[in-house]
Structure formats: C-alpha cells, structure tokens
Coordinates of C-alpha atoms in Angstrom, one line a residue:
Chain I
M1 CA 107.2 55.1 151.7
P2 CA 103.5 55.5 152.8
Q3 CA 102.7 59.0 151.8
E4 CA 99.5 59.3 153.7
D5 CA 101.0 58.7 157.1
H6 CA 102.2 60.9 159.8
I7 CA 103.8 59.0 162.6
N8 CA 101.5 58.4 165.5
V9 CA 104.2 59.1 168.1
R10 CA 102.1 58.2 171.2
Y11 CA 101.1 54.8 169.7
V12 CA 104.6 54.0 168.6
A13 CA 106.2 55.1 171.9
G14 CA 103.7 52.8 173.5
L15 CA 105.0 49.9 171.4
A16 CA 108.5 50.8 172.5
R17 CA 107.4 51.0 176.1
I18 CA 108.4 54.6 176.6
S19 CA 106.0 57.1 178.2
L20 CA 106.2 60.6 176.8
T21 CA 105.2 64.0 178.0
P22 CA 102.8 66.0 175.7
E23 CA 105.8 68.3 175.0
E24 CA 108.0 65.4 174.0
E25 CA 105.2 63.9 171.9
A26 CA 104.8 67.2 169.9
A27 CA 108.5 67.6 169.4
Y28 CA 109.1 64.1 168.3
A29 CA 106.1 64.2 165.9
S30 CA 107.6 67.2 164.0
Q31 CA 111.2 65.9 164.1
L32 CA 110.3 62.4 163.0
D33 CA 108.0 63.6 160.3
R34 CA 110.9 65.5 158.9
I35 CA 113.3 62.5 159.1
L36 CA 110.7 60.3 157.4
H37 CA 110.3 62.9 154.7
Y38 CA 114.0 62.7 154.2
V39 CA 114.2 58.9 154.1
A40 CA 111.4 58.9 151.5
Q41 CA 114.1 59.7 148.9
L42 CA 114.7 56.0 148.8
D43 CA 111.4 55.7 146.9
A44 CA 113.0 57.2 143.9
L45 CA 115.4 54.2 143.6
D46 CA 114.7 51.3 141.3
L47 CA 115.1 48.3 143.6
S48 CA 113.4 45.7 141.3
S49 CA 116.6 44.0 140.5
V50 CA 117.8 43.6 144.1
P51 CA 117.2 40.1 145.4
E52 CA 114.8 39.7 148.3
H53 CA 117.4 38.2 150.6
S54 CA 120.1 40.5 149.8
L55 CA 121.9 41.0 153.1
E56 CA 125.0 39.0 153.0
A57 CA 126.3 37.7 156.3
H58 CA 129.6 39.6 156.0
G59 CA 131.5 36.3 156.1
C60 CA 130.3 35.5 159.6
D61 CA 127.8 32.8 158.7
F62 CA 129.1 30.1 161.1
T63 CA 128.2 28.8 164.5
R64 CA 130.4 27.6 167.4
P65 CA 130.3 24.1 168.7
D66 CA 127.3 23.5 170.9
L67 CA 129.2 22.8 174.1
A68 CA 128.1 23.3 177.7
R69 CA 130.1 26.0 179.5
P70 CA 130.0 27.2 183.1
P71 CA 127.2 29.8 183.5
Q72 CA 127.7 33.3 184.8
P73 CA 127.7 33.1 188.6
L74 CA 124.3 33.9 190.1
D75 CA 125.5 36.8 192.2
D76 CA 127.2 38.3 189.2
A77 CA 124.0 38.1 187.2
L78 CA 121.9 39.6 190.0
H79 CA 124.5 42.2 191.1
N80 CA 123.2 45.0 189.0
A81 CA 119.5 44.3 189.6
P82 CA 117.7 47.4 190.8
R83 CA 115.6 45.2 193.1
R84 CA 116.1 41.5 194.0
V85 CA 114.5 39.1 196.3
G86 CA 116.9 36.4 197.4
D87 CA 118.2 34.9 194.2
Q88 CA 115.6 36.4 191.9
F89 CA 114.8 39.6 190.1
A90 CA 111.9 41.5 191.7
V91 CA 109.0 42.4 189.4
P92 CA 105.6 43.9 190.1
K93 CA 102.8 41.4 190.5
V94 CA 101.6 40.3 187.1
V95 CA 98.6 38.2 188.0
E96 CA 95.3 39.3 189.6
Chain U
M1 CA 158.0 72.9 177.6
S2 CA 158.7 69.3 176.7
S3 CA 155.9 66.9 175.8
P4 CA 154.7 64.5 178.5
L5 CA 156.4 61.1 178.5
H6 CA 153.2 59.3 177.6
T7 CA 152.6 61.3 174.4
Q8 CA 155.5 59.5 172.7
P9 CA 154.8 56.8 170.0
L10 CA 153.9 53.4 171.4
A11 CA 157.0 51.9 169.9
A12 CA 159.3 54.4 171.6
L13 CA 157.5 53.9 175.0
R14 CA 157.9 50.1 174.6
R15 CA 161.7 50.5 173.9
Q16 CA 162.1 52.6 177.1
L17 CA 160.1 50.2 179.1
L18 CA 162.1 47.3 177.9
S19 CA 165.4 49.1 178.6
R20 CA 164.1 50.0 182.1
D21 CA 164.6 53.7 181.4
I22 CA 161.0 54.2 182.5
S23 CA 158.6 52.0 184.4
P24 CA 154.9 51.3 183.8
A25 CA 154.2 53.3 187.0
D26 CA 156.1 56.3 185.6
L27 CA 153.9 56.1 182.5
L28 CA 150.7 55.8 184.5
H29 CA 151.8 58.7 186.7
S30 CA 152.5 60.8 183.6
V31 CA 149.0 60.1 182.3
E32 CA 147.3 60.8 185.6
A33 CA 149.2 64.1 186.0
S34 CA 148.1 65.2 182.6
I35 CA 144.5 64.3 183.3
A36 CA 144.6 66.3 186.5
Q37 CA 146.0 69.3 184.7
H38 CA 144.0 69.3 181.5
D39 CA 140.9 67.2 181.8
P40 CA 138.9 69.7 184.0
A41 CA 138.7 71.9 180.9
I42 CA 138.1 69.1 178.4
G43 CA 135.9 66.6 180.2
A44 CA 136.9 63.5 178.4
Y45 CA 137.1 61.2 181.4
L46 CA 134.0 59.9 183.1
Q47 CA 135.9 57.9 185.7
R48 CA 139.2 56.2 186.4
D49 CA 140.6 53.9 189.0
F50 CA 144.2 54.9 189.5
P51 CA 145.0 52.6 192.5
T52 CA 143.9 49.5 190.6
A53 CA 145.7 50.6 187.4
L54 CA 148.9 51.3 189.5
A55 CA 148.7 47.9 191.0
E56 CA 148.5 46.4 187.5
A57 CA 151.4 48.6 186.4
H58 CA 153.6 47.2 189.1
R59 CA 153.0 43.7 188.0
A60 CA 153.0 44.4 184.2
D61 CA 154.8 41.9 182.0
L62 CA 157.1 44.0 179.9
S63 CA 157.8 41.2 177.5
L64 CA 154.3 41.5 176.0
P65 CA 153.6 43.7 173.0
L66 CA 151.8 46.4 175.0
G67 CA 153.3 45.5 178.4
G68 CA 152.7 48.3 180.9
I69 CA 150.9 50.7 178.5
P70 CA 147.7 52.3 179.8
I71 CA 144.8 52.5 177.3
G72 CA 141.7 54.6 177.7
I73 CA 138.3 53.0 177.0
K74 CA 135.1 54.4 175.6
D75 CA 132.5 53.9 178.3
I76 CA 130.4 51.5 176.2
I77 CA 132.9 48.7 176.7
N78 CA 132.8 46.5 179.8
V79 CA 135.8 46.4 182.1
K80 CA 135.2 44.0 185.0
G81 CA 134.6 45.6 188.3
Q82 CA 134.4 49.1 186.9
P83 CA 131.2 51.2 186.4
L84 CA 129.7 51.3 182.9
T85 CA 127.5 54.2 182.0
C86 CA 127.2 54.4 178.1
G87 CA 126.9 58.1 178.8
S88 CA 123.4 57.5 180.1
K89 CA 121.4 58.1 183.2
M90 CA 120.0 54.6 182.5
L91 CA 123.2 53.1 183.8
A92 CA 125.2 55.8 185.6
G93 CA 125.7 54.9 189.2
K94 CA 123.7 51.7 188.7
F95 CA 125.9 49.3 186.8
I96 CA 129.2 47.6 187.6
S97 CA 130.6 45.4 184.7
P98 CA 130.5 41.8 185.7
Y99 CA 133.0 40.7 183.1
D100 CA 135.6 42.0 180.7
A101 CA 134.7 42.6 177.0
T102 CA 136.8 40.5 174.7
V103 CA 138.8 43.6 173.6
I104 CA 139.7 44.2 177.3
T105 CA 140.7 40.5 177.7
R106 CA 142.9 40.9 174.7
L107 CA 144.4 44.2 175.8
R108 CA 145.3 42.6 179.1
A109 CA 146.7 39.5 177.3
A110 CA 149.0 41.9 175.4
G111 CA 150.1 43.5 178.7
A112 CA 148.1 46.7 178.4
I113 CA 146.3 48.4 181.3
P114 CA 142.8 49.6 180.7
F115 CA 142.7 52.9 182.4
G116 CA 139.9 55.4 182.5
K117 CA 136.4 55.3 181.0
L118 CA 135.7 58.0 178.4
N119 CA 132.7 60.1 177.7
M120 CA 130.4 59.5 174.7
D121 CA 127.0 60.3 173.2
E122 CA 124.4 58.3 175.1
F123 CA 124.5 54.7 173.8
A124 CA 126.8 55.9 171.0
M125 CA 123.9 57.8 169.4
G126 CA 125.2 61.1 168.2
S127 CA 128.0 63.0 166.3
S128 CA 129.1 65.6 168.9
T129 CA 129.1 64.0 172.4
E130 CA 126.5 66.6 173.2
N131 CA 124.1 63.7 173.8
S132 CA 126.0 62.5 176.8
A133 CA 123.7 62.7 179.8
L134 CA 126.6 63.0 182.1
Q135 CA 129.0 65.8 181.1
I136 CA 130.2 68.0 178.3
T137 CA 133.4 67.1 176.4
R138 CA 135.1 70.0 174.7
N139 CA 137.4 70.0 171.6
P140 CA 141.0 70.6 172.8
W141 CA 141.6 72.8 169.7
D142 CA 138.8 75.1 170.6
L143 CA 136.8 74.7 173.8
T144 CA 133.7 76.3 172.2
R145 CA 133.5 73.5 169.8
V146 CA 132.4 69.9 170.0
P147 CA 135.0 67.0 169.8
G148 CA 132.7 65.0 167.5
G149 CA 131.0 61.8 168.4
S150 CA 130.0 59.5 169.5
S151 CA 133.6 58.6 170.7
G152 CA 134.2 62.2 171.6
G153 CA 135.9 61.5 174.9
S154 CA 138.2 58.9 173.4
A155 CA 139.3 61.5 170.7
A156 CA 139.6 64.4 173.0
A157 CA 141.7 62.4 175.5
V158 CA 144.3 61.6 172.8
A159 CA 144.2 65.1 171.3
S160 CA 144.6 66.8 174.7
G161 CA 147.5 64.5 175.6
T162 CA 145.7 62.9 178.5
A163 CA 145.9 59.3 177.1
V164 CA 148.5 57.3 175.3
A165 CA 145.8 55.8 173.1
T166 CA 142.1 54.9 173.4
L167 CA 139.4 52.6 172.1
G168 CA 136.3 53.9 170.5
T169 CA 133.4 52.4 168.6
D170 CA 132.1 53.3 165.1
T171 CA 128.6 52.5 164.0
G172 CA 128.3 55.3 161.3
G173 CA 131.5 57.2 161.7
S174 CA 131.9 57.5 165.5
I175 CA 135.6 56.8 165.5
R176 CA 136.6 58.5 162.2
Q177 CA 134.5 61.7 162.7
P178 CA 135.8 62.6 166.2
A179 CA 139.3 61.7 165.1
S180 CA 138.9 64.2 162.2
F181 CA 137.5 66.9 164.5
C182 CA 140.3 66.4 167.1
G183 CA 143.2 65.9 164.7
I184 CA 144.1 62.3 165.6
V185 CA 144.1 58.9 163.8
G186 CA 140.9 56.9 164.1
L187 CA 140.6 53.4 162.7
K188 CA 137.3 51.6 162.1
P189 CA 138.1 47.9 161.5
S190 CA 136.1 45.8 159.0
Y191 CA 132.9 44.4 160.2
G192 CA 133.9 41.2 162.0
R193 CA 137.6 42.0 162.4
V194 CA 137.2 42.8 166.2
S195 CA 134.9 41.0 168.6
R196 CA 132.1 43.1 170.1
Y197 CA 131.5 40.7 173.0
G198 CA 131.1 43.0 176.0
C199 CA 130.5 46.1 174.0
T200 CA 127.0 47.5 174.6
A201 CA 125.1 46.9 171.4
Y202 CA 123.6 49.9 169.4
A203 CA 123.2 48.6 165.8
S204 CA 124.6 45.1 165.6
S205 CA 125.1 44.8 161.9
L206 CA 127.2 48.1 161.9
D207 CA 129.0 48.5 165.3
Q208 CA 132.8 48.0 165.4
I209 CA 135.5 48.7 168.1
G210 CA 138.7 50.3 167.0
P211 CA 141.8 52.3 168.0
M212 CA 142.1 56.1 168.4
T213 CA 145.8 57.1 168.4
R214 CA 148.4 59.8 167.6
S215 CA 149.9 57.9 164.7
V216 CA 149.1 55.2 162.2
A217 CA 151.8 53.0 163.7
D218 CA 150.1 53.2 167.1
A219 CA 146.8 52.3 165.5
A220 CA 148.4 49.2 163.9
L221 CA 149.8 48.0 167.2
L222 CA 146.6 48.5 169.0
L223 CA 144.5 46.8 166.3
Q224 CA 147.0 43.9 166.4
A225 CA 146.2 43.4 170.0
I226 CA 142.4 43.4 169.7
A227 CA 141.7 41.8 166.3
G228 CA 140.9 38.2 165.7
P229 CA 138.2 35.4 166.0
D230 CA 136.2 35.1 169.2
P231 CA 133.9 32.2 170.0
A232 CA 131.9 34.6 172.2
D233 CA 130.9 36.7 169.2
S234 CA 129.4 34.8 166.3
T235 CA 129.8 37.9 164.0
C236 CA 133.5 37.9 164.5
R237 CA 135.3 36.6 161.4
R238 CA 137.7 33.6 161.6
D239 CA 140.1 34.9 159.0
P240 CA 143.7 35.1 160.1
V241 CA 145.0 38.5 161.3
P242 CA 148.0 39.8 159.4
D243 CA 151.0 41.6 160.9
F244 CA 149.7 45.1 160.6
S245 CA 153.0 46.8 161.7
A246 CA 154.9 44.9 159.0
A247 CA 152.4 46.3 156.5
L248 CA 153.5 49.8 157.3
Q249 CA 156.9 49.2 155.7
G250 CA 155.7 49.4 152.1
D251 CA 155.5 52.5 150.0
I252 CA 152.7 53.7 147.8
R253 CA 154.2 53.6 144.3
G254 CA 151.6 52.1 142.1
L255 CA 148.9 52.1 144.8
R256 CA 145.6 52.6 143.0
I257 CA 143.6 55.3 144.9
G258 CA 140.0 55.9 143.9
L259 CA 138.5 59.4 144.3
P260 CA 134.7 59.1 144.6
K261 CA 133.2 62.1 142.9
E262 CA 130.3 62.0 145.4
Y263 CA 132.8 62.8 148.3
F264 CA 133.9 66.0 146.6
G265 CA 130.5 67.6 145.9
D266 CA 128.6 70.6 147.2
G267 CA 128.6 71.3 150.9
I268 CA 132.3 70.6 151.5
D269 CA 134.1 73.4 153.4
P270 CA 136.7 75.1 151.1
A271 CA 139.4 74.7 153.7
V272 CA 138.6 70.9 153.9
R273 CA 138.7 70.6 150.2
A274 CA 142.0 72.5 150.0
A275 CA 143.6 70.2 152.6
V276 CA 142.4 67.0 150.9
D277 CA 143.5 68.3 147.5
R278 CA 147.0 69.0 148.9
A279 CA 147.2 65.5 150.2
I280 CA 146.1 64.1 146.8
T281 CA 148.8 66.1 145.1
L282 CA 151.5 64.8 147.4
L283 CA 150.3 61.2 147.0
E284 CA 150.4 61.5 143.2
A285 CA 153.8 62.9 143.3
A286 CA 154.9 60.0 145.5
G287 CA 153.8 57.5 142.8
A288 CA 150.3 56.7 143.7
E289 CA 147.9 56.2 140.8
L290 CA 144.8 58.3 141.2
R291 CA 141.5 57.2 139.6
P292 CA 138.3 59.3 139.7
L293 CA 135.2 57.0 140.1
S294 CA 131.6 57.1 141.2
L295 CA 129.7 55.5 144.1
P296 CA 126.3 56.2 142.6
H297 CA 124.2 55.3 145.7
S298 CA 126.2 57.4 148.2
S299 CA 123.4 60.0 148.5
S300 CA 121.1 57.2 149.8
A301 CA 123.4 56.0 152.6
I302 CA 122.2 58.3 155.4
A303 CA 118.5 57.5 154.7
A304 CA 119.2 53.8 154.7
Y305 CA 121.4 54.0 157.7
Y306 CA 118.8 55.8 159.9
I307 CA 116.3 53.1 159.1
I308 CA 118.6 50.2 159.7
A309 CA 120.5 51.5 162.7
T310 CA 117.4 52.7 164.5
A311 CA 115.6 49.5 163.8
E312 CA 118.4 47.5 165.4
A313 CA 118.7 50.0 168.2
S314 CA 115.0 49.6 169.1
A315 CA 115.6 45.9 169.5
N316 CA 118.9 46.1 171.3
L317 CA 117.8 48.7 173.8
A318 CA 114.7 46.7 174.6
R319 CA 116.9 45.0 177.2
F320 CA 116.7 48.1 179.4
D321 CA 113.5 47.1 181.2
G322 CA 114.1 48.4 184.8
I323 CA 114.3 44.8 186.0
R324 CA 117.6 43.1 185.3
Y325 CA 119.9 46.2 185.4
G326 CA 119.8 49.9 184.9
H327 CA 117.3 52.6 186.1
R328 CA 114.0 51.5 187.7
C329 CA 111.3 54.0 188.4
D330 CA 109.9 54.5 191.8
Q331 CA 106.7 52.6 192.9
P332 CA 105.5 51.2 189.6
E333 CA 101.8 50.5 189.5
N334 CA 102.2 47.4 187.4
L335 CA 104.7 45.8 185.0
R336 CA 103.7 48.0 182.1
D337 CA 104.1 51.1 184.2
L338 CA 107.5 49.8 185.3
Y339 CA 108.7 49.5 181.7
D340 CA 107.2 52.8 180.5
R341 CA 108.5 55.0 183.2
S342 CA 111.9 53.3 183.8
R343 CA 112.7 53.8 180.1
A344 CA 111.2 57.3 179.9
E345 CA 113.3 58.4 182.9
G346 CA 116.5 56.6 182.0
F347 CA 116.8 57.4 178.3
G348 CA 117.7 60.8 176.9
P349 CA 116.0 62.6 174.0
E350 CA 118.1 61.3 171.1
V351 CA 117.9 57.7 172.3
K352 CA 114.1 57.9 172.7
R353 CA 113.9 59.5 169.2
R354 CA 115.9 56.7 167.6
I355 CA 114.0 53.9 169.5
I356 CA 110.7 55.4 168.4
L357 CA 111.8 55.7 164.8
G358 CA 113.2 52.2 164.8
T359 CA 110.1 50.8 166.3
Y360 CA 108.0 52.6 163.7
V361 CA 110.0 51.3 160.7
L362 CA 109.7 47.7 162.0
S363 CA 106.0 48.0 162.9
S364 CA 103.2 46.1 161.2
G365 CA 102.4 47.7 157.8
Y366 CA 105.7 49.7 157.6
Y367 CA 108.4 47.0 157.6
D368 CA 108.3 46.6 153.8
A369 CA 108.1 50.3 153.1
Y370 CA 111.1 51.2 155.3
Y371 CA 113.2 48.4 156.7
R372 CA 113.1 46.0 153.7
K373 CA 113.7 48.8 151.3
A374 CA 116.6 50.1 153.3
Q375 CA 118.2 46.7 153.3
K376 CA 117.9 46.6 149.5
V377 CA 119.6 50.0 149.3
R378 CA 122.3 48.7 151.5
H379 CA 122.9 45.9 149.0
L380 CA 123.3 48.5 146.2
I381 CA 125.8 50.5 148.3
R382 CA 127.8 47.3 148.9
Q383 CA 127.7 46.7 145.2
D384 CA 129.0 50.2 144.5
F385 CA 132.0 49.5 146.7
A386 CA 132.6 46.1 145.3
Q387 CA 132.8 47.6 141.8
A388 CA 135.1 50.4 143.0
F389 CA 137.5 48.0 144.7
A390 CA 137.6 45.9 141.5
Q391 CA 139.4 49.0 140.0
V392 CA 141.4 50.4 143.0
D393 CA 143.1 49.4 146.2
V394 CA 141.7 52.1 148.4
L395 CA 139.3 55.0 148.3
L396 CA 140.2 58.5 149.5
G397 CA 138.2 61.7 150.4
P398 CA 137.5 64.0 153.3
T399 CA 136.3 62.3 156.6
C400 CA 133.8 65.1 157.2
P401 CA 132.5 68.0 155.1
T402 CA 133.4 70.6 157.7
P403 CA 135.8 71.0 160.7
A404 CA 134.4 70.8 164.2
F405 CA 131.3 72.8 164.8
K406 CA 130.2 74.9 167.7
F407 CA 128.2 73.5 170.6
G408 CA 124.5 73.8 169.9
A409 CA 124.9 74.2 166.1
H410 CA 122.8 71.2 165.3
T411 CA 121.0 70.3 168.5
S412 CA 117.7 71.7 167.5
D413 CA 117.7 69.8 164.2
P414 CA 118.5 66.1 164.4
L415 CA 118.5 65.7 160.7
Q416 CA 121.3 68.3 160.2
M417 CA 123.3 66.4 162.8
Y418 CA 122.8 63.1 160.9
L419 CA 124.0 64.8 157.7
A420 CA 127.3 65.5 159.3
D421 CA 128.1 61.8 158.9
I422 CA 127.6 61.8 155.1
Y423 CA 131.1 60.5 154.1
T424 CA 131.5 58.0 156.9
I425 CA 128.2 56.1 157.1
A426 CA 128.4 54.1 153.9
A427 CA 131.5 52.2 155.1
N428 CA 129.5 50.8 158.0
L429 CA 126.7 49.7 155.7
A430 CA 129.2 47.9 153.5
G431 CA 131.3 46.4 156.3
L432 CA 134.5 48.2 155.1
C433 CA 137.5 49.3 157.1
G434 CA 138.2 53.0 157.2
L435 CA 140.7 55.4 158.8
S436 CA 140.8 59.1 159.4
L437 CA 144.2 60.7 159.2
P438 CA 145.0 64.3 160.1
C439 CA 145.8 66.2 156.8
G440 CA 146.1 69.8 157.9
T441 CA 144.1 72.6 159.6
T442 CA 141.8 75.4 158.6
P443 CA 143.5 78.8 158.4
P444 CA 142.9 80.6 161.8
T445 CA 140.5 83.5 161.6
A446 CA 139.1 86.1 164.0
E447 CA 136.1 83.7 164.7
A448 CA 138.0 80.4 165.0
P449 CA 141.5 79.1 165.7
A450 CA 143.1 76.6 163.3
L451 CA 141.0 73.4 163.4
P452 CA 142.1 69.9 162.3
I453 CA 140.9 68.3 159.0
G454 CA 140.7 64.6 158.5
L455 CA 141.5 62.6 155.4
Q456 CA 139.4 59.4 155.1
W457 CA 140.8 56.2 153.7
L458 CA 138.5 53.3 152.9
A459 CA 139.5 49.7 152.0
P460 CA 137.6 46.5 151.3
P461 CA 136.5 44.2 154.1
L462 CA 139.6 42.7 155.8
G463 CA 141.8 45.2 153.9
E464 CA 143.3 46.8 157.0
A465 CA 146.9 46.0 156.0
T466 CA 146.5 48.0 152.7
L467 CA 144.6 50.7 154.6
L468 CA 147.4 51.1 157.1
R469 CA 150.1 51.0 154.5
A470 CA 148.5 53.8 152.5
A471 CA 147.7 55.9 155.6
A472 CA 151.3 55.5 157.0
A473 CA 152.8 56.6 153.7
A474 CA 150.4 59.6 153.6
E475 CA 151.3 60.4 157.2
Q476 CA 154.9 60.7 156.2
L477 CA 154.2 62.8 153.2
L478 CA 152.0 65.2 155.2
A479 CA 154.4 65.5 158.1

C-alpha cells in the first residue's frame, strides 16, 4: 500500500459526489486512515505467483439469449421519481 | 403457556393446513397477534400490510410446498407494491417497489405469502443493525444487546416468535452472524445458487439471499423454494437444484469434518469455545471423522473484504442520484449540487464511510495498490478452501468469536465492528455456502442472561445438500 498517503477525504468524497461537513471530514479522515493501516497487512503477502486475472467467474460465465422483451411500463419507471415533468425525470438545467 | 401456532416447524404447519385443521388465515392471525404483542419491544418489523396478506391467505393454494405460509422479508428485497427502505432515509417514504424480486416470485409460486418487511443495517452495511436509519432492533434474548446484522430484523423476528421464517441477505456474514446472536438457523447459499434480481445490490460479487429459520429442515424447505437459475440474474448458476429435504435423511457416520485451526485461535470467548468443543465431541461420538487443518490466508480475509466490498458498494450505490428515485435535496443550485447534497442527506455515516473508502481504493493511482491486490488475496483464500475441501466434506467452527454484544460497544470504532465478522467473511470471498446452527448458550451471570452461541458449517460451492445433512445431524445431537 502507498505508505506516504493519508486519504484526502474531501477530494475522494467529491469523487463519490457526497458533500461532507467539516466534522464528518475530520472523523472520516481518522477512521479511514486506521482502516487503511489495517488493510496494509496485505503488503506482507507474497502475491507474485497469483495470476493477474485470478477472479474466476464462480461458474456464472454465460449470457442469456439476446431477445427483445417488453420494457418496464413508463409509469412504473417514473413512479418513484422525486420530480418528474410529464413522462420524463426532472433535472436541474445543465447548459448555460 | 403454549407456543403460538406459527412457531411450529414448517412441515407440521403444512400437514395441519392440508388436513384443514388450520387455515392460512389462522396462521396469519397468529403471526399478527405475536407481532402486536412482542414487536414493540423488539423492533424487528419496519412495516407490514396485513389486509393484503390476509386476502392472499384466503386464496392460498394449499397444494403447493409452502401454500399459505407467511414469510418475513428483509427490507432490501423488492415486493411489488410495498415500500422498500433498505433501512435508509434515502428510500424511506420515497420508494414503492415496482416489481417482485425473483425470490418473491418464487415464494409466491410455492404458495408462500410475503408478509412484513424487516429492519436491517442501512443498505446491509453493518453487523449489529445499529446502522439502520429507521429504528432500533433489540436482541430477544437480552434487550440491551444487538441482534447482529445486517439481517438483524429477520433474525430477531424468528427468535422472538413473530415470524414463521424469514429471508435475509449475507455479504460478509449478515445471515449467519445475526442467526448466531439470536439463536436461530441462518443459511447463506453458495454464490449463484439464489437469484439476486430485485435485491438491492451492496457488493455484487458477494451478496446472497438465504433463509433464516427455527430449524435446519425449515431452512431446507425455504431454500428449495427460492433456489435455481434465473434469466434475470446472469450471476445465478444454471446447475440443477437437488432435493434439500431428502438430503436431511442421511447420518454423519464417516462425514469428514475439517477444523480450521485459524477459527479456534486467540480472541474467542471461552463460553463460545466450550459450546463448539462440546458439539465437536458429540459429532465425533456419532461417527464423524474430525480432521484439523489450516486455512493459512484467513487472517487476510477482512482486509481483502473491506477493499472489495466497499469498491463494489461505491459503484452500486452510485445509482442513488436524487433523480430517478430516492431522496432529493431541496432547491439544488445545479446538477452537481443535486448529487452532492441528495447523497449527503440520504446516506447515513457507515454508508458514506464505505462509499468513500471504495471510491478511494478504485481511484487513479490506488487501484493496483488496493483493489487488484485484494483480488489476488481473494484468489489465495479460494485456493485455501479448495485444498481443504479436497480433504474434507465440510468445515466447522464458531460462527462468531463472541455472543451478542451491547448496544454501542463498537459504534465509535468501525474497525472493531468489522473484526466481529472474522469467521464469516471468507466464505463470501470464496463463494461457499455456510450455515449457523445454535449450539448452546453462555452461562447466565449477574451481568448477562444466557446468550445463544452459533456453530458455523461451511461447504464447497453448491454443497448445500451436504451442508444441510451435516447441520441436521448436529441439530439432533445437540437437542
């Protein structure tokens, strides 16, 4: 694990699209540093013999036939939208 | 005082239903009366729709395997037309399930009646159900203690006698650990044995849905109903589903039971150790063949898990954007503000912590150091189990190092809470099936009443028949 790093919580929370209060930021910084220190124990393992693509597919490596099926009804899809306009989800304006 | 009708074994209930000695409505009324009496103190149920369930009971097809039997559902599984919360303010009061999860479709096809949604750690992230944003769930054995988690409501409902049986989910032990804490049977099926379609995703390479019941036979019946291939879930295996109830008929003479030395090390509570040792002695006397062995990478499982699970969670929970469903902040200034504040207001502390950790381990410059490395460790853990199962049929040990802990015992230190899952997590990383079976209680003291202890059985992927056979035999020996 990168030893020189402390997690920059504000930056990473921004990547995750979660705004934090200063109190949350301070608490998470200390907790996450401790967790990252714990997971650094994996550095002690010799992983040189483990193949790069080592995650087997659990026997689930197949796909279903590519057949058209009826879509979810529009009203069902929109039913839980916190805001909708007609048959569409409402979002803030994204162009100037 | 006699036990309520609905706390009898599923097979006995089915016989009485078929003979018309009782009706599905009688059964449902019995469950509802118990909930009204006991759940105010326990807090297992988040919501239930008795009129709808009663209407279903009146038209139940008793010829089906679970005809007229009500089953409680962890509130992470979609039941069409019912609210879904995932224990989160993100969804509570804001989401009605538009469809049935495949396990619900299958329960209905088997004649069962999904009844009641059960409390849980928010988005299944936790080991005590203290992370529910909605209510506290208490351990029926000691109301000052947690029921375990994340399927704490599902476990507490069965243990308090307010459900016939329930469904939970298990990503790192979330069925087996609360089953252990509450003194019930909890079965995590092999990865791919049960469809997750319609189950809110936490960590998609680890999550499984499974039964939580009073007996191994009940778990077998419930698993039979929900297992099998599903075109709607590409991770659901196409292998045939054996007759699990038939598997219970065998005995355990000659069964090779592995005892991983890493599951009996420091940190195990003496009462837990004594109960597990007693079970081992009984199994050996009954003809099982015990073999000590080693799973050398066990100590790395929690570290690997909290990299892989949080990485997957950070991707899965990206769907909660304040636009399509779930909480939306007031008067966003722009799209970025909508995302940032909706997620900040909707998610609780543990969910935010895991999303941030998962985002970090996947971020540029850190992926190789964390995620890729954890996946390689996962490979080694899977190899450990493969080598063990070349020598033995099943593995045995404690489900948890301690009995149920007090509320607040680990809330200030997330890492300590994570370490409570030390014996359960590796099974998820390796895709195994596992089962927690009650194997005794702690001696009552001035500080605590008797508390249940769980015995964990592990079997190879798709080894549920062997797992259930071994657990059913042990259940009889321990009775």
